[in-house]
Amino acid sequence: MELRSVEELMDLLYACRHQRALRTAALLRRSRPADKELQVAGLVHGIEELLGPADGAAHAVRHLLGERVYHLVRGDVGGGADDDALRLRQADEESRTAGFDAGVLEDWRTVLELVAARNSRLGAVD
């Protein structure tokens, strides 16, 4: 499955139990406020419960959100991404026990649209 729009992605995220994904993304926002791709990877990695293992989720968002998000969701390490992959795993683990209100999924629509738009522009240049 390949997601082609933020709307399709939002539908999948709503279908998942997204509170943990929201907490993961919020934790990443706190630690790396300028790194929207890392935050989005934290938000979308949870769609694997609907699409199968992380690789299925990664492939689903690759076209829409770009290579970096794809590799982060897959859990790839190497090529300088070790720190980001580790940070994502740590935020995911912390989100399991964190007890704070991470907001609502709709709060992330604009960030998803920004990352998708940036990826679209980069794809047009490549």
Coordinates of N, CA and C in Angstrom, one line a residue:
M1 N 0.8 -1.2 0.0 CA 0.0 0.0 0.0 C 0.9 1.2 0.0
E2 N 0.5 2.2 -0.8 CA 1.3 3.4 -0.9 C 0.3 4.6 -0.6
L3 N 0.6 5.4 0.4 CA -0.3 6.5 0.7 C 0.1 7.7 -0.2
R4 N -1.0 8.3 -0.8 CA -0.7 9.4 -1.7 C -1.2 10.7 -1.2
S5 N -1.8 10.8 0.0 CA -2.2 12.1 0.5 C -2.1 12.1 2.0
V6 N -2.0 13.3 2.6 CA -2.1 13.4 4.0 C -3.4 13.0 4.5
E7 N -4.5 13.2 3.8 CA -5.8 12.7 4.2 C -5.9 11.2 4.3
E8 N -5.3 10.5 3.4 CA -5.2 9.0 3.5 C -4.4 8.6 4.8
L9 N -3.3 9.3 5.0 CA -2.5 9.0 6.2 C -3.3 9.3 7.5
M10 N -4.0 10.4 7.5 CA -4.8 10.8 8.7 C -5.8 9.7 8.9
D11 N -6.5 9.2 7.9 CA -7.5 8.2 8.1 C -6.9 6.9 8.7
L12 N -5.7 6.6 8.3 CA -5.0 5.4 8.9 C -4.6 5.7 10.3
L13 N -4.1 6.9 10.6 CA -3.7 7.2 12.0 C -5.0 7.2 12.9
Y14 N -6.1 7.7 12.4 CA -7.3 7.7 13.2 C -7.8 6.2 13.5
A15 N -7.5 5.3 12.5 CA -7.9 3.9 12.7 C -7.0 3.2 13.7
C16 N -5.8 3.7 14.0 CA -4.9 3.1 14.9 C -5.2 3.7 16.3
R17 N -4.7 3.0 17.3 CA -4.8 3.5 18.6 C -3.6 4.5 18.7
H18 N -3.9 5.8 18.5 CA -2.8 6.7 18.3 C -2.3 7.5 19.5
Q19 N -2.8 7.2 20.7 CA -2.3 8.0 21.8 C -0.8 7.8 22.0
R20 N -0.3 6.6 21.9 CA 1.1 6.3 22.0 C 1.9 7.0 21.0
A21 N 1.4 7.0 19.7 CA 2.1 7.7 18.6 C 2.1 9.2 18.9
L22 N 1.0 9.7 19.4 CA 1.0 11.2 19.7 C 2.0 11.5 20.8
R23 N 2.1 10.7 21.8 CA 3.1 10.9 22.9 C 4.5 10.8 22.3
T24 N 4.8 9.8 21.4 CA 6.1 9.7 20.8 C 6.5 10.9 20.1
A25 N 5.5 11.4 19.2 CA 5.8 12.6 18.4 C 6.0 13.8 19.3
A26 N 5.2 13.9 20.4 CA 5.3 15.1 21.3 C 6.7 15.0 22.0
L27 N 7.1 13.9 22.4 CA 8.4 13.8 23.1 C 9.5 14.2 22.1
L28 N 9.4 13.8 20.9 CA 10.4 14.2 19.9 C 10.3 15.7 19.6
R29 N 9.1 16.2 19.6 CA 9.0 17.7 19.4 C 9.7 18.4 20.6
R30 N 9.6 17.9 21.8 CA 10.3 18.6 22.9 C 11.8 18.5 22.8
S31 N 12.3 17.4 22.4 CA 13.7 17.2 22.3 C 14.4 17.8 21.1
R32 N 13.6 17.8 20.0 CA 14.2 18.2 18.7 C 13.1 19.1 18.0
P33 N 12.8 20.3 18.5 CA 11.6 21.1 18.0 C 11.7 21.4 16.5
A34 N 12.9 21.5 15.9 CA 13.0 21.9 14.5 C 13.0 20.7 13.6
D35 N 13.1 19.5 14.1 CA 13.2 18.3 13.2 C 11.8 17.7 13.0
K36 N 11.1 18.3 12.1 CA 9.7 17.8 11.8 C 9.7 16.4 11.2
E37 N 10.7 16.0 10.4 CA 10.7 14.7 9.9 C 10.8 13.6 10.9
L38 N 11.6 13.9 11.9 CA 11.8 13.0 13.1 C 10.5 12.9 13.8
Q39 N 9.9 14.0 14.1 CA 8.6 14.0 14.8 C 7.5 13.2 14.0
V40 N 7.5 13.4 12.7 CA 6.5 12.7 11.9 C 6.8 11.2 11.9
A41 N 8.0 10.8 11.9 CA 8.4 9.4 11.9 C 7.8 8.8 13.2
G42 N 8.0 9.6 14.3 CA 7.4 9.1 15.6 C 5.9 9.0 15.6
L43 N 5.3 9.8 14.8 CA 3.8 9.8 14.7 C 3.3 8.6 13.9
V44 N 4.0 8.4 12.7 CA 3.4 7.4 11.8 C 3.9 6.0 12.0
H45 N 5.0 5.8 12.8 CA 5.5 4.4 12.9 C 4.4 3.5 13.5
G46 N 3.4 4.0 14.1 CA 2.4 3.2 14.7 C 1.4 2.6 13.7
I47 N 1.4 3.1 12.5 CA 0.5 2.5 11.5 C 0.8 1.1 11.2
E48 N 2.0 0.6 11.7 CA 2.4 -0.8 11.4 C 1.4 -1.8 12.0
E49 N 0.6 -1.4 13.0 CA -0.4 -2.3 13.5 C -1.5 -2.6 12.5
L50 N -1.7 -1.7 11.5 CA -2.7 -1.9 10.5 C -2.0 -2.5 9.2
L51 N -0.8 -2.1 9.0 CA -0.1 -2.5 7.7 C 0.9 -3.6 7.8
G52 N 1.1 -4.1 9.0 CA 2.1 -5.2 9.1 C 3.3 -4.6 9.8
P53 N 4.5 -5.3 9.7 CA 5.7 -4.8 10.3 C 6.1 -3.4 9.9
A54 N 7.1 -2.9 10.6 CA 7.6 -1.5 10.3 C 7.9 -1.3 8.8
D55 N 8.4 -2.4 8.2 CA 8.7 -2.2 6.7 C 7.4 -1.9 5.9
G56 N 6.3 -2.4 6.3 CA 5.0 -2.1 5.6 C 4.6 -0.7 5.8
A57 N 4.8 -0.2 7.0 CA 4.5 1.2 7.3 C 5.4 2.1 6.6
A58 N 6.7 1.7 6.6 CA 7.7 2.6 6.0 C 7.4 2.7 4.5
H59 N 7.1 1.6 3.8 CA 6.9 1.7 2.4 C 5.6 2.5 2.1
A60 N 4.6 2.4 3.0 CA 3.4 3.1 2.8 C 3.6 4.6 2.8
V61 N 4.5 5.1 3.6 CA 4.7 6.6 3.7 C 5.9 7.1 2.9
R62 N 6.6 6.2 2.3 CA 7.9 6.6 1.6 C 7.6 7.7 0.5
H63 N 6.6 7.5 -0.4 CA 6.3 8.4 -1.5 C 5.8 9.7 -0.9
L64 N 5.0 9.7 0.1 CA 4.4 10.9 0.7 C 5.3 11.7 1.5
L65 N 6.1 11.0 2.4 CA 6.9 11.8 3.4 C 8.4 11.7 3.2
G66 N 8.8 11.0 2.2 CA 10.2 11.0 1.8 C 11.1 10.0 2.4
E67 N 12.3 10.0 1.9 CA 13.3 9.0 2.2 C 13.7 8.9 3.7
R68 N 13.9 10.1 4.3 CA 14.4 10.1 5.7 C 13.3 9.5 6.6
V69 N 12.1 9.9 6.4 CA 11.0 9.3 7.2 C 10.9 7.8 7.0
Y70 N 11.0 7.4 5.7 CA 11.0 6.0 5.4 C 12.1 5.3 6.2
H71 N 13.3 5.7 6.2 CA 14.4 5.0 6.8 C 14.2 5.1 8.4
L72 N 13.7 6.2 8.9 CA 13.5 6.2 10.3 C 12.4 5.2 10.8
V73 N 11.3 5.2 10.0 CA 10.2 4.2 10.3 C 10.7 2.8 10.2
R74 N 11.5 2.5 9.2 CA 12.1 1.2 9.1 C 13.0 0.8 10.2
G75 N 13.6 1.8 10.9 CA 14.6 1.6 11.9 C 16.0 1.4 11.4
D76 N 16.2 1.9 10.2 CA 17.5 1.8 9.6 C 18.5 2.6 10.4
V77 N 19.7 2.1 10.5 CA 20.8 2.8 11.1 C 22.0 2.9 10.1
G78 N 22.8 3.8 10.3 CA 24.0 4.0 9.4 C 23.9 5.2 8.7
G79 N 24.9 5.7 8.1 CA 24.9 6.9 7.3 C 24.6 8.1 8.1
G80 N 24.9 8.2 9.4 CA 24.7 9.3 10.2 C 23.3 9.4 10.8
A81 N 22.5 8.4 10.5 CA 21.1 8.4 11.1 C 21.0 7.6 12.4
D82 N 22.1 7.1 12.9 CA 22.1 6.3 14.1 C 21.5 7.1 15.3
D83 N 21.9 8.4 15.4 CA 21.4 9.2 16.5 C 19.9 9.4 16.4
D84 N 19.4 9.7 15.2 CA 18.0 9.9 15.0 C 17.2 8.6 15.3
A85 N 17.7 7.5 14.8 CA 17.0 6.2 15.0 C 17.0 5.9 16.5
L86 N 18.0 6.1 17.1 CA 18.1 5.9 18.6 C 17.1 6.8 19.3
R87 N 17.1 8.1 19.0 CA 16.2 9.0 19.6 C 14.7 8.6 19.4
L88 N 14.4 8.1 18.2 CA 13.1 7.7 17.9 C 12.7 6.4 18.8
R89 N 13.6 5.5 18.9 CA 13.4 4.3 19.7 C 13.2 4.7 21.2
Q90 N 14.0 5.6 21.6 CA 13.9 6.0 23.0 C 12.6 6.7 23.3
A91 N 12.2 7.6 22.4 CA 10.9 8.3 22.5 C 9.7 7.3 22.5
D92 N 9.8 6.3 21.6 CA 8.8 5.3 21.6 C 8.7 4.5 22.9
E93 N 9.8 4.1 23.4 CA 9.9 3.4 24.7 C 9.3 4.3 25.8
E94 N 9.7 5.6 25.9 CA 9.2 6.5 26.9 C 7.7 6.7 26.8
S95 N 7.2 6.7 25.6 CA 5.8 7.0 25.4 C 4.9 5.9 26.0
R96 N 5.5 4.7 26.1 CA 4.7 3.6 26.7 C 4.3 3.9 28.2
T97 N 5.1 4.6 28.9 CA 4.9 4.9 30.3 C 4.6 6.3 30.6
A98 N 4.8 7.2 29.6 CA 4.6 8.6 29.9 C 3.1 8.9 30.1
G99 N 2.9 9.7 31.1 CA 1.5 10.0 31.4 C 1.1 11.4 31.2
F100 N 1.3 12.0 30.1 CA 0.9 13.4 29.8 C -0.1 13.4 28.6
D101 N -0.8 14.5 28.6 CA -1.7 14.7 27.5 C -0.9 15.2 26.3
A102 N -0.9 14.5 25.2 CA -0.1 14.8 24.0 C -1.0 15.5 23.0
G103 N -2.2 15.9 23.3 CA -3.0 16.6 22.4 C -3.8 15.6 21.5
V104 N -4.3 16.1 20.4 CA -5.1 15.3 19.5 C -4.4 15.2 18.1
L105 N -4.8 14.2 17.4 CA -4.2 13.9 16.1 C -4.3 15.1 15.1
E106 N -5.4 15.7 15.2 CA -5.6 16.9 14.2 C -4.5 17.9 14.4
D107 N -3.9 18.1 15.6 CA -2.9 19.0 15.8 C -1.7 18.8 14.9
W108 N -1.5 17.6 14.4 CA -0.4 17.2 13.6 C -0.6 17.3 12.1
R109 N -1.8 17.6 11.7 CA -2.1 17.7 10.2 C -1.2 18.7 9.5
T110 N -1.0 19.9 10.1 CA -0.2 20.9 9.4 C 1.3 20.4 9.3
V111 N 1.8 19.8 10.3 CA 3.2 19.3 10.2 C 3.3 18.2 9.2
L112 N 2.3 17.3 9.1 CA 2.3 16.3 8.0 C 2.2 16.9 6.7
E113 N 1.4 17.9 6.5 CA 1.3 18.6 5.2 C 2.6 19.3 4.9
L114 N 3.3 19.9 5.8 CA 4.6 20.6 5.6 C 5.6 19.6 5.1
V115 N 5.7 18.5 5.8 CA 6.7 17.4 5.4 C 6.4 16.9 4.0
A116 N 5.1 16.6 3.8 CA 4.7 16.1 2.5 C 5.0 17.1 1.4
A117 N 4.7 18.4 1.6 CA 4.9 19.4 0.6 C 6.4 19.5 0.3
R118 N 7.2 19.5 1.4 CA 8.7 19.6 1.2 C 9.2 18.4 0.4
N119 N 8.7 17.2 0.7 CA 9.1 16.0 0.0 C 8.7 16.1 -1.5
S120 N 7.5 16.6 -1.7 CA 7.0 16.8 -3.1 C 7.9 17.7 -3.9
R121 N 8.3 18.8 -3.3 CA 9.1 19.8 -4.0 C 10.5 19.2 -4.3
L122 N 11.0 18.4 -3.3 CA 12.3 17.8 -3.5 C 12.3 16.7 -4.6
G123 N 11.2 16.0 -4.6 CA 11.0 15.0 -5.7 C 10.9 15.6 -7.0
A124 N 10.3 16.8 -7.1 CA 10.2 17.5 -8.4 C 11.6 17.9 -8.9
V125 N 12.5 18.3 -8.0 CA 13.8 18.7 -8.4 C 14.7 17.6 -8.8
D126 N 14.5 16.4 -8.0 CA 15.3 15.3 -8.4 C 14.9 14.7 -9.7

